[in-house]
Coordinates of C-alpha atoms in Angstrom, one line a residue:
M812 CA 25.6 62.4 -91.8
Q813 CA 25.2 61.8 -88.1
A814 CA 22.9 59.3 -86.3
E815 CA 22.2 58.6 -82.7
I816 CA 23.0 54.9 -82.2
D817 CA 20.3 54.2 -79.7
G818 CA 17.6 51.5 -79.5
D819 CA 14.9 54.1 -79.4
T820 CA 15.9 56.1 -82.4
A821 CA 14.6 55.7 -86.0
D822 CA 16.4 53.8 -88.7
V823 CA 19.1 56.1 -90.2
R824 CA 18.1 54.8 -93.6
G825 CA 14.5 55.9 -93.2
T826 CA 13.1 52.4 -92.5
G827 CA 9.5 52.4 -91.3
P828 CA 7.9 49.9 -88.9
R829 CA 9.0 46.4 -88.2
E830 CA 7.1 44.9 -91.2
S831 CA 9.0 47.1 -93.6
E832 CA 12.4 46.0 -92.4
F833 CA 11.5 42.4 -92.4
R834 CA 9.7 42.6 -95.7
R835 CA 12.8 43.9 -97.4
G836 CA 15.3 41.9 -95.4
W837 CA 13.8 38.4 -95.2
P838 CA 16.0 36.9 -98.0
I839 CA 19.1 38.2 -96.2
L840 CA 17.9 36.6 -92.9
L841 CA 17.2 33.2 -94.6
A842 CA 20.5 33.1 -96.4
A843 CA 22.4 34.2 -93.2
L844 CA 20.5 31.6 -91.1
L845 CA 21.5 28.7 -93.4
G846 CA 25.0 30.0 -93.9
I847 CA 25.7 30.3 -90.2
G848 CA 23.9 27.0 -89.4
C849 CA 25.9 25.0 -91.9
G850 CA 29.2 26.8 -91.2
L851 CA 32.2 26.7 -88.9
A852 CA 30.4 28.2 -85.9
A853 CA 28.0 25.3 -85.6
M854 CA 29.1 22.1 -87.2
P855 CA 32.3 21.2 -85.3
F856 CA 31.0 22.4 -82.0
Y857 CA 27.7 20.4 -82.0
T858 CA 29.1 17.2 -83.6
A859 CA 32.5 16.6 -81.9
G860 CA 30.9 14.7 -79.0
V861 CA 28.9 12.5 -81.4
F862 CA 32.0 11.4 -83.3
A863 CA 34.3 11.1 -80.3
P864 CA 33.2 7.6 -79.1
H865 CA 33.5 6.2 -82.7
L866 CA 37.0 7.7 -83.2
A867 CA 38.1 6.4 -79.9
R868 CA 37.0 2.9 -80.7
E869 CA 38.4 3.0 -84.3
F870 CA 41.8 4.6 -83.6
G871 CA 42.3 4.3 -79.8
W872 CA 42.5 8.1 -79.3
S873 CA 41.7 9.6 -75.9
L874 CA 38.9 12.1 -75.4
G875 CA 41.4 14.9 -74.9
E876 CA 43.2 14.1 -78.1
I877 CA 39.9 14.1 -80.1
M878 CA 38.7 17.3 -78.5
A879 CA 42.0 18.9 -79.4
G880 CA 40.7 19.1 -82.9
L881 CA 38.4 21.9 -81.8
T882 CA 41.4 23.6 -80.2
I883 CA 43.3 23.4 -83.6
T884 CA 40.2 25.0 -85.2
T885 CA 40.3 27.8 -82.7
V886 CA 44.0 28.5 -83.1
T887 CA 43.5 28.7 -86.8
V888 CA 40.5 31.0 -86.4
V889 CA 42.6 33.4 -84.3
V890 CA 44.5 34.2 -87.5
A891 CA 41.8 33.6 -90.1
A892 CA 38.9 35.5 -88.6
P893 CA 40.6 39.0 -88.5
V894 CA 41.8 38.5 -92.0
T895 CA 38.3 37.5 -93.1
G896 CA 36.8 40.6 -91.3
M897 CA 39.1 42.9 -93.1
L898 CA 38.3 41.2 -96.5
C899 CA 34.6 41.6 -95.8
D900 CA 35.0 45.3 -95.0
R901 CA 37.0 45.8 -98.2
Y902 CA 35.3 43.6 -100.7
G903 CA 31.9 42.9 -99.3
T904 CA 30.5 39.8 -97.6
R905 CA 28.8 38.0 -100.5
P906 CA 31.9 36.7 -102.4
I907 CA 33.6 35.8 -99.1
A908 CA 30.6 33.8 -97.9
I909 CA 30.2 31.9 -101.2
A910 CA 33.9 30.9 -101.5
S911 CA 34.1 29.9 -97.9
L912 CA 31.0 27.7 -97.8
A913 CA 32.3 25.8 -100.8
C914 CA 35.7 25.3 -99.3
F915 CA 34.3 24.4 -95.9
G916 CA 32.0 21.7 -97.3
L917 CA 34.8 20.1 -99.3
A918 CA 37.1 20.1 -96.2
Y919 CA 34.4 18.3 -94.2
L920 CA 33.9 15.8 -96.9
S921 CA 37.6 14.9 -96.6
L922 CA 37.1 13.8 -93.0
A923 CA 35.2 10.8 -94.3
A924 CA 38.6 9.5 -95.6
L925 CA 40.3 10.0 -92.2
G926 CA 43.1 7.5 -91.3
N927 CA 44.7 6.5 -88.1
S928 CA 46.8 9.7 -87.9
L929 CA 46.3 12.5 -85.4
V930 CA 48.4 14.7 -87.6
Q931 CA 46.0 14.2 -90.5
F932 CA 43.0 14.8 -88.2
Y933 CA 44.4 18.1 -86.8
A934 CA 45.6 19.3 -90.3
T935 CA 42.1 18.7 -91.7
W936 CA 40.6 20.8 -88.9
A937 CA 43.2 23.6 -89.5
V938 CA 42.3 23.7 -93.3
A939 CA 38.6 23.6 -92.6
A940 CA 38.9 26.5 -90.2
A941 CA 41.2 28.6 -92.4
L942 CA 39.0 28.2 -95.5
G943 CA 35.7 28.2 -93.6
A944 CA 36.3 31.4 -91.6
G945 CA 34.0 33.2 -94.1
T946 CA 31.1 31.1 -92.8
L947 CA 31.4 32.6 -89.3
P948 CA 28.9 35.2 -88.1
I949 CA 31.6 37.8 -88.8
T950 CA 30.5 37.7 -92.4
F951 CA 26.7 37.3 -92.2
T952 CA 26.0 39.6 -89.3
R953 CA 27.7 42.5 -91.0
T954 CA 25.1 42.4 -93.8
V955 CA 22.2 41.8 -91.4
N956 CA 23.2 44.9 -89.4
Q957 CA 23.1 46.9 -92.7
W958 CA 19.6 45.8 -93.5
F959 CA 18.2 46.2 -90.0
D960 CA 18.4 49.0 -87.4
R961 CA 15.2 49.5 -85.3
H962 CA 14.8 45.7 -84.9
R963 CA 18.5 44.8 -85.2
G964 CA 18.5 42.6 -82.1
L965 CA 15.6 40.4 -83.3
A966 CA 17.1 40.2 -86.8
L967 CA 20.4 39.1 -85.5
G968 CA 18.6 36.5 -83.3
I969 CA 16.7 35.1 -86.3
A970 CA 19.9 34.9 -88.4
M971 CA 21.8 33.2 -85.6
T972 CA 19.1 30.6 -85.0
G973 CA 20.9 28.6 -87.7
T974 CA 23.2 27.2 -85.1
G975 CA 20.3 26.1 -82.9
L976 CA 18.4 24.5 -85.8
F977 CA 21.6 22.7 -86.7
G978 CA 21.9 21.6 -83.1
I979 CA 18.4 20.1 -83.2
V980 CA 18.8 18.3 -86.5
C981 CA 22.4 17.2 -86.4
K982 CA 22.3 14.6 -83.6
P983 CA 19.3 12.6 -84.8
L984 CA 20.6 12.9 -88.4
L985 CA 24.0 11.7 -87.4
A986 CA 22.6 8.9 -85.3
W987 CA 20.6 7.6 -88.2
V988 CA 23.4 8.0 -90.8
I989 CA 26.1 6.5 -88.5
G990 CA 23.8 3.7 -87.4
L991 CA 23.2 2.7 -91.1
H992 CA 26.6 3.4 -92.7
G993 CA 29.2 4.2 -90.0
W994 CA 30.9 7.4 -88.8
R995 CA 32.6 8.1 -92.1
A996 CA 29.2 8.5 -93.8
G997 CA 28.3 10.9 -91.0
Y998 CA 31.2 13.2 -91.9
F999 CA 30.3 12.9 -95.6
A1000 CA 26.6 13.8 -94.8
L1001 CA 27.8 16.9 -92.9
G1002 CA 30.0 18.0 -95.7
L1003 CA 27.0 18.0 -98.1
L1004 CA 25.1 20.5 -95.9
P1005 CA 27.1 23.7 -96.7
L1006 CA 27.4 22.6 -100.4
L1007 CA 23.8 21.6 -101.1
V1008 CA 21.8 23.6 -98.6
A1009 CA 23.5 26.8 -97.6
L1010 CA 25.5 27.7 -100.7
P1011 CA 22.6 27.8 -103.2
M1012 CA 20.6 30.1 -100.9
V1013 CA 23.6 32.4 -100.4
V1014 CA 24.2 32.6 -104.1
L1015 CA 20.5 33.4 -104.8
L1016 CA 19.5 35.6 -101.8
F1017 CA 22.5 37.1 -100.0
R1018 CA 23.6 40.7 -100.9
E1019 CA 24.6 43.9 -99.3
Q1020 CA 22.9 47.2 -99.7
K1021 CA 24.5 49.3 -102.4
A1022 CA 24.6 52.3 -100.2
A1023 CA 26.5 50.4 -97.5
A1024 CA 29.8 50.1 -99.2
P1025 CA 32.9 50.0 -97.0
A1026 CA 33.2 53.4 -95.4
L1027 CA 36.7 54.5 -96.6
T1028 CA 36.1 53.3 -100.1
A1029 CA 32.8 55.1 -100.2
V1030 CA 34.4 58.4 -99.2
E1031 CA 37.2 58.1 -101.7
D1032 CA 34.7 57.3 -104.5
G1033 CA 32.4 60.1 -103.6
N1034 CA 29.6 57.9 -102.4
V1035 CA 26.9 60.0 -100.8
E1036 CA 26.5 57.7 -97.8
A1037 CA 29.5 56.5 -95.8
L1038 CA 29.0 54.2 -92.8
T1039 CA 29.2 55.7 -89.3
G1040 CA 31.4 54.5 -86.5
L1041 CA 35.0 53.9 -85.4
S1042 CA 37.8 52.7 -87.6
R1043 CA 39.6 49.6 -86.5
K1044 CA 42.5 51.8 -85.2
Q1045 CA 40.1 54.0 -83.2
A1046 CA 38.4 51.0 -81.7
L1047 CA 41.7 49.5 -80.6
G1048 CA 42.4 52.6 -78.6
H1049 CA 39.1 52.6 -76.8
W1050 CA 38.7 51.2 -73.3
R1051 CA 35.3 49.7 -74.1
F1052 CA 36.9 47.6 -76.8
W1053 CA 39.4 46.1 -74.4
L1054 CA 36.8 45.5 -71.6
I1055 CA 34.6 43.5 -74.0
A1056 CA 37.6 41.6 -75.5
I1057 CA 39.0 40.6 -72.1
I1058 CA 35.8 39.3 -70.5
L1059 CA 34.8 37.3 -73.6
F1060 CA 37.5 34.7 -73.2
P1061 CA 36.5 33.4 -69.7
I1062 CA 32.8 33.7 -70.5
S1063 CA 33.2 31.6 -73.7
F1064 CA 35.4 29.1 -71.9
A1065 CA 32.8 28.6 -69.1
L1066 CA 29.9 28.3 -71.6
A1067 CA 31.5 26.1 -74.2
G1068 CA 33.3 23.5 -72.2
A1069 CA 30.3 21.4 -71.4
V1070 CA 28.5 21.3 -74.7
P1071 CA 30.8 19.1 -76.8
N1072 CA 31.3 17.0 -73.7
L1073 CA 27.6 16.7 -72.9
E1074 CA 27.3 13.0 -73.8
P1075 CA 30.2 11.9 -71.6
I1076 CA 29.1 14.2 -68.8
L1077 CA 25.6 12.7 -68.8
L1078 CA 27.0 9.2 -69.0
D1079 CA 29.2 9.9 -65.9
R1080 CA 26.0 11.0 -64.1
G1081 CA 24.3 7.7 -64.7
L1082 CA 22.1 8.4 -67.7
D1083 CA 21.9 5.8 -70.4
A1084 CA 22.7 6.4 -74.0
Q1085 CA 19.1 6.3 -75.3
T1086 CA 18.0 8.9 -72.7
I1087 CA 20.9 11.1 -73.6
L1088 CA 20.0 10.9 -77.3
T1089 CA 16.5 12.4 -76.4
I1090 CA 17.9 15.0 -74.1
T1091 CA 20.8 16.6 -75.9
P1092 CA 18.8 18.0 -78.9
L1093 CA 17.1 20.3 -76.3
I1094 CA 20.2 22.5 -76.4
G1095 CA 19.3 23.4 -80.0
L1096 CA 15.7 24.3 -79.1
A1097 CA 16.9 26.3 -76.1
S1098 CA 19.4 28.1 -78.4
I1099 CA 16.7 29.1 -80.8
A1100 CA 14.6 30.4 -77.9
G1101 CA 17.6 32.3 -76.6
R1102 CA 18.3 33.9 -79.9
L1103 CA 14.7 35.1 -80.5
I1104 CA 13.9 36.1 -76.9
G1105 CA 17.3 37.6 -76.4
G1106 CA 17.0 39.6 -79.7
L1107 CA 13.7 41.0 -78.6
L1108 CA 15.2 42.0 -75.2
L1109 CA 18.2 43.6 -76.9
D1110 CA 15.8 45.8 -78.9
R1111 CA 13.9 46.9 -75.8
F1112 CA 16.4 47.1 -73.0
W1113 CA 20.0 48.1 -72.4
A1114 CA 22.1 45.4 -74.0
P1115 CA 24.8 45.1 -71.2
A1116 CA 22.2 44.3 -68.6
V1117 CA 20.6 41.7 -70.9
A1118 CA 24.1 40.2 -71.4
F1119 CA 24.8 40.1 -67.6
I1120 CA 21.5 38.2 -66.8
L1121 CA 21.4 35.8 -69.7
L1122 CA 25.1 34.9 -69.8
G1123 CA 25.3 34.5 -66.0
M1124 CA 22.3 32.1 -65.6
P1125 CA 24.1 28.9 -66.8
A1126 CA 26.2 28.9 -63.6
I1127 CA 23.2 27.1 -62.2
S1128 CA 23.5 24.4 -64.9
C1129 CA 27.2 23.9 -64.2
V1130 CA 26.4 23.3 -60.5
I1131 CA 23.7 20.8 -61.4
L1132 CA 25.9 18.9 -63.9
A1133 CA 28.8 18.9 -61.4
G1134 CA 26.7 16.9 -58.8
G1135 CA 26.4 13.2 -58.4
T1136 CA 23.8 11.0 -60.0
L1137 CA 21.5 13.1 -62.2
D1138 CA 17.9 12.4 -63.1
P1139 CA 16.6 13.2 -66.6
G1140 CA 14.4 16.1 -65.4
M1141 CA 17.3 18.0 -63.9
A1142 CA 19.5 17.2 -66.9
R1143 CA 16.9 18.7 -69.2
F1144 CA 16.7 21.9 -67.0
A1145 CA 20.5 22.3 -67.0
I1146 CA 20.8 21.8 -70.7
L1147 CA 18.0 24.3 -71.4
L1148 CA 19.7 27.0 -69.4
I1149 CA 23.0 26.4 -71.2
G1150 CA 21.4 26.3 -74.6
F1151 CA 19.5 29.6 -73.9
A1152 CA 22.8 31.3 -73.1
L1153 CA 24.5 29.8 -76.1
G1154 CA 21.6 31.3 -78.1
I1155 CA 22.5 34.8 -77.2
E1156 CA 26.2 34.9 -76.9
Y1157 CA 27.3 35.8 -80.4
D1158 CA 24.1 38.0 -80.9
V1159 CA 25.1 40.1 -77.9
V1160 CA 28.7 40.6 -79.2
A1161 CA 27.4 41.5 -82.7
Y1162 CA 24.8 43.9 -81.2
L1163 CA 27.3 45.5 -78.8
T1164 CA 29.8 45.9 -81.7
S1165 CA 27.3 47.7 -83.9
R1166 CA 25.9 50.0 -81.1
F1167 CA 29.2 50.9 -79.4
F1168 CA 31.5 51.0 -82.4
G1169 CA 29.2 51.4 -85.5
M1170 CA 29.4 49.9 -89.0
R1171 CA 32.4 51.7 -90.4
A1172 CA 34.8 48.8 -89.6
Y1173 CA 32.2 46.4 -88.2
S1174 CA 33.7 43.1 -89.5
A1175 CA 37.2 44.0 -88.6
I1176 CA 36.2 44.9 -85.0
Y1177 CA 33.7 42.1 -84.6
S1178 CA 36.2 39.6 -85.9
I1179 CA 38.6 40.4 -83.0
F1180 CA 35.8 39.9 -80.5
Y1181 CA 34.9 36.7 -82.2
V1182 CA 38.5 35.5 -81.9
C1183 CA 38.4 36.2 -78.2
F1184 CA 35.2 34.3 -77.8
A1185 CA 36.2 31.5 -80.1
T1186 CA 39.5 31.1 -78.3
G1187 CA 37.9 30.5 -75.0
A1188 CA 35.3 28.2 -76.6
G1189 CA 37.9 26.3 -78.6
F1190 CA 40.2 25.6 -75.6
A1191 CA 37.4 24.7 -73.2
P1192 CA 36.5 21.2 -74.7
L1193 CA 40.2 20.2 -74.6
V1194 CA 40.6 21.4 -71.0
F1195 CA 37.4 19.8 -69.9
G1196 CA 38.5 16.5 -71.6
V1197 CA 42.0 16.6 -70.0
I1198 CA 40.5 17.3 -66.6
R1199 CA 38.1 14.3 -67.1
D1200 CA 41.0 12.1 -68.2
R1201 CA 43.1 13.0 -65.2
T1202 CA 40.5 13.2 -62.4
Q1203 CA 37.8 10.8 -63.9
D1204 CA 35.3 13.6 -63.3
F1205 CA 34.1 16.8 -65.0
A1206 CA 33.1 18.4 -61.7
P1207 CA 36.2 20.6 -61.2
A1208 CA 35.8 22.2 -64.6
L1209 CA 32.1 22.6 -64.2
L1210 CA 32.4 24.2 -60.7
A1211 CA 35.0 26.6 -62.0
S1212 CA 32.7 27.6 -64.8
A1213 CA 29.9 28.3 -62.3
V1214 CA 32.1 30.9 -60.6
I1215 CA 33.4 32.5 -63.9
L1216 CA 30.0 33.1 -65.6
P1217 CA 28.3 35.5 -63.1
L1218 CA 31.5 37.4 -62.2
C1219 CA 32.7 38.1 -65.8
S1220 CA 29.2 38.8 -67.1
A1221 CA 28.8 41.5 -64.5
A1222 CA 31.6 43.4 -66.3
F1223 CA 29.3 44.3 -69.2
L1224 CA 27.5 46.7 -66.8
F1225 CA 30.5 49.0 -66.9
L1226 CA 30.1 49.8 -70.6
G1227 CA 27.7 52.7 -70.0
R1228 CA 25.2 54.2 -72.5
Y1229 CA 25.3 53.8 -76.2
P1230 CA 27.6 56.4 -77.7
R1231 CA 26.8 58.9 -80.5
L1232 CA 28.6 57.9 -83.7
T1233 CA 29.5 59.8 -86.8
E1234 CA 31.5 59.1 -90.0
A1235 CA 34.6 60.5 -88.2
G1236 CA 34.2 58.1 -85.3
N1237 CA 32.9 58.4 -81.7
A1238 CA 31.5 61.8 -80.8
D1239 CA 31.4 61.0 -77.0

């Protein structure tokens, strides 16, 4: 079996028009959307800034110490994500997603009992990341890619809107819960989301196609359809793999540093807390728009060019936020640009992985890219916080990000055309 991996080709499984793919695959998209939205990719990232002032008042911790929790999460993901990817390729995504959602929710619930100990705080984040790695897009996008081909970009965008929806809902929800019952109740409420919202839907709706068993196992068992693409070893020896991996770190650093620190950045720029509460949820709306519009663009245009344009635009936001006193209108514009880019980042990586490397070892390959992206994103809040603690201003970090984004995003343009993939690997 051989298939041209190109946006203009037909679905290798014989899928008809868009309606047919979405008619068959909507349960997968719904389960993936909720699983990703209530998982490790969204919850710590969007809520760290909300809890930071409360933890600082309660325990006297600095902003840098608090944001280091995200860095601990990232360090753990560096190990846990590749292991999760290999487990998904070997055993399938459904059991991994179910077990991980349950464990992640329980770990979050335990934060409600947090004491005045940074060691306990960091240990909890490490456990949550290790056990919750199966809630990352590594797991869910593998199955979405199996169910969608002709409209893969849009399908990935819809699945990944879970992070944007969470970004919209979480801040008002937490403000209400924390206002009534305190920050511990906020952690408890977040812990219930993966357990009571995502987990039941994944159990009921999430499944892989029977013909899309892991490639090597399928060949050994005589399965009539093995997945096309490169093995993990073949990908590691390809220059395209290393180009993507290298540029993801600085791009993610520049994109992710501002988001968990949005509240303190806007406070530094003269906005009051009530105005900030109405502005910051816009990042979730923009993220949803980025995922849907970006997905459509990926299906219609060359993905590296789409990545260059959309991931380079937030440089404008960084310059705006690095300025002096900021009015609400400019703050909204800056946040919308950042949110739009955040809405496409993981979708672009997932799409590029499937088109340039195929589905044979998708989770194993994508998990390494995810680690590169997550490493930059995980260290960025800590570095931004430390710079703020030392200089009393976020401007140096923001201006550095404004330079990084367009330069590194331009590197995607060197990837070239989509290759032709077979069961044996790349036929280029």
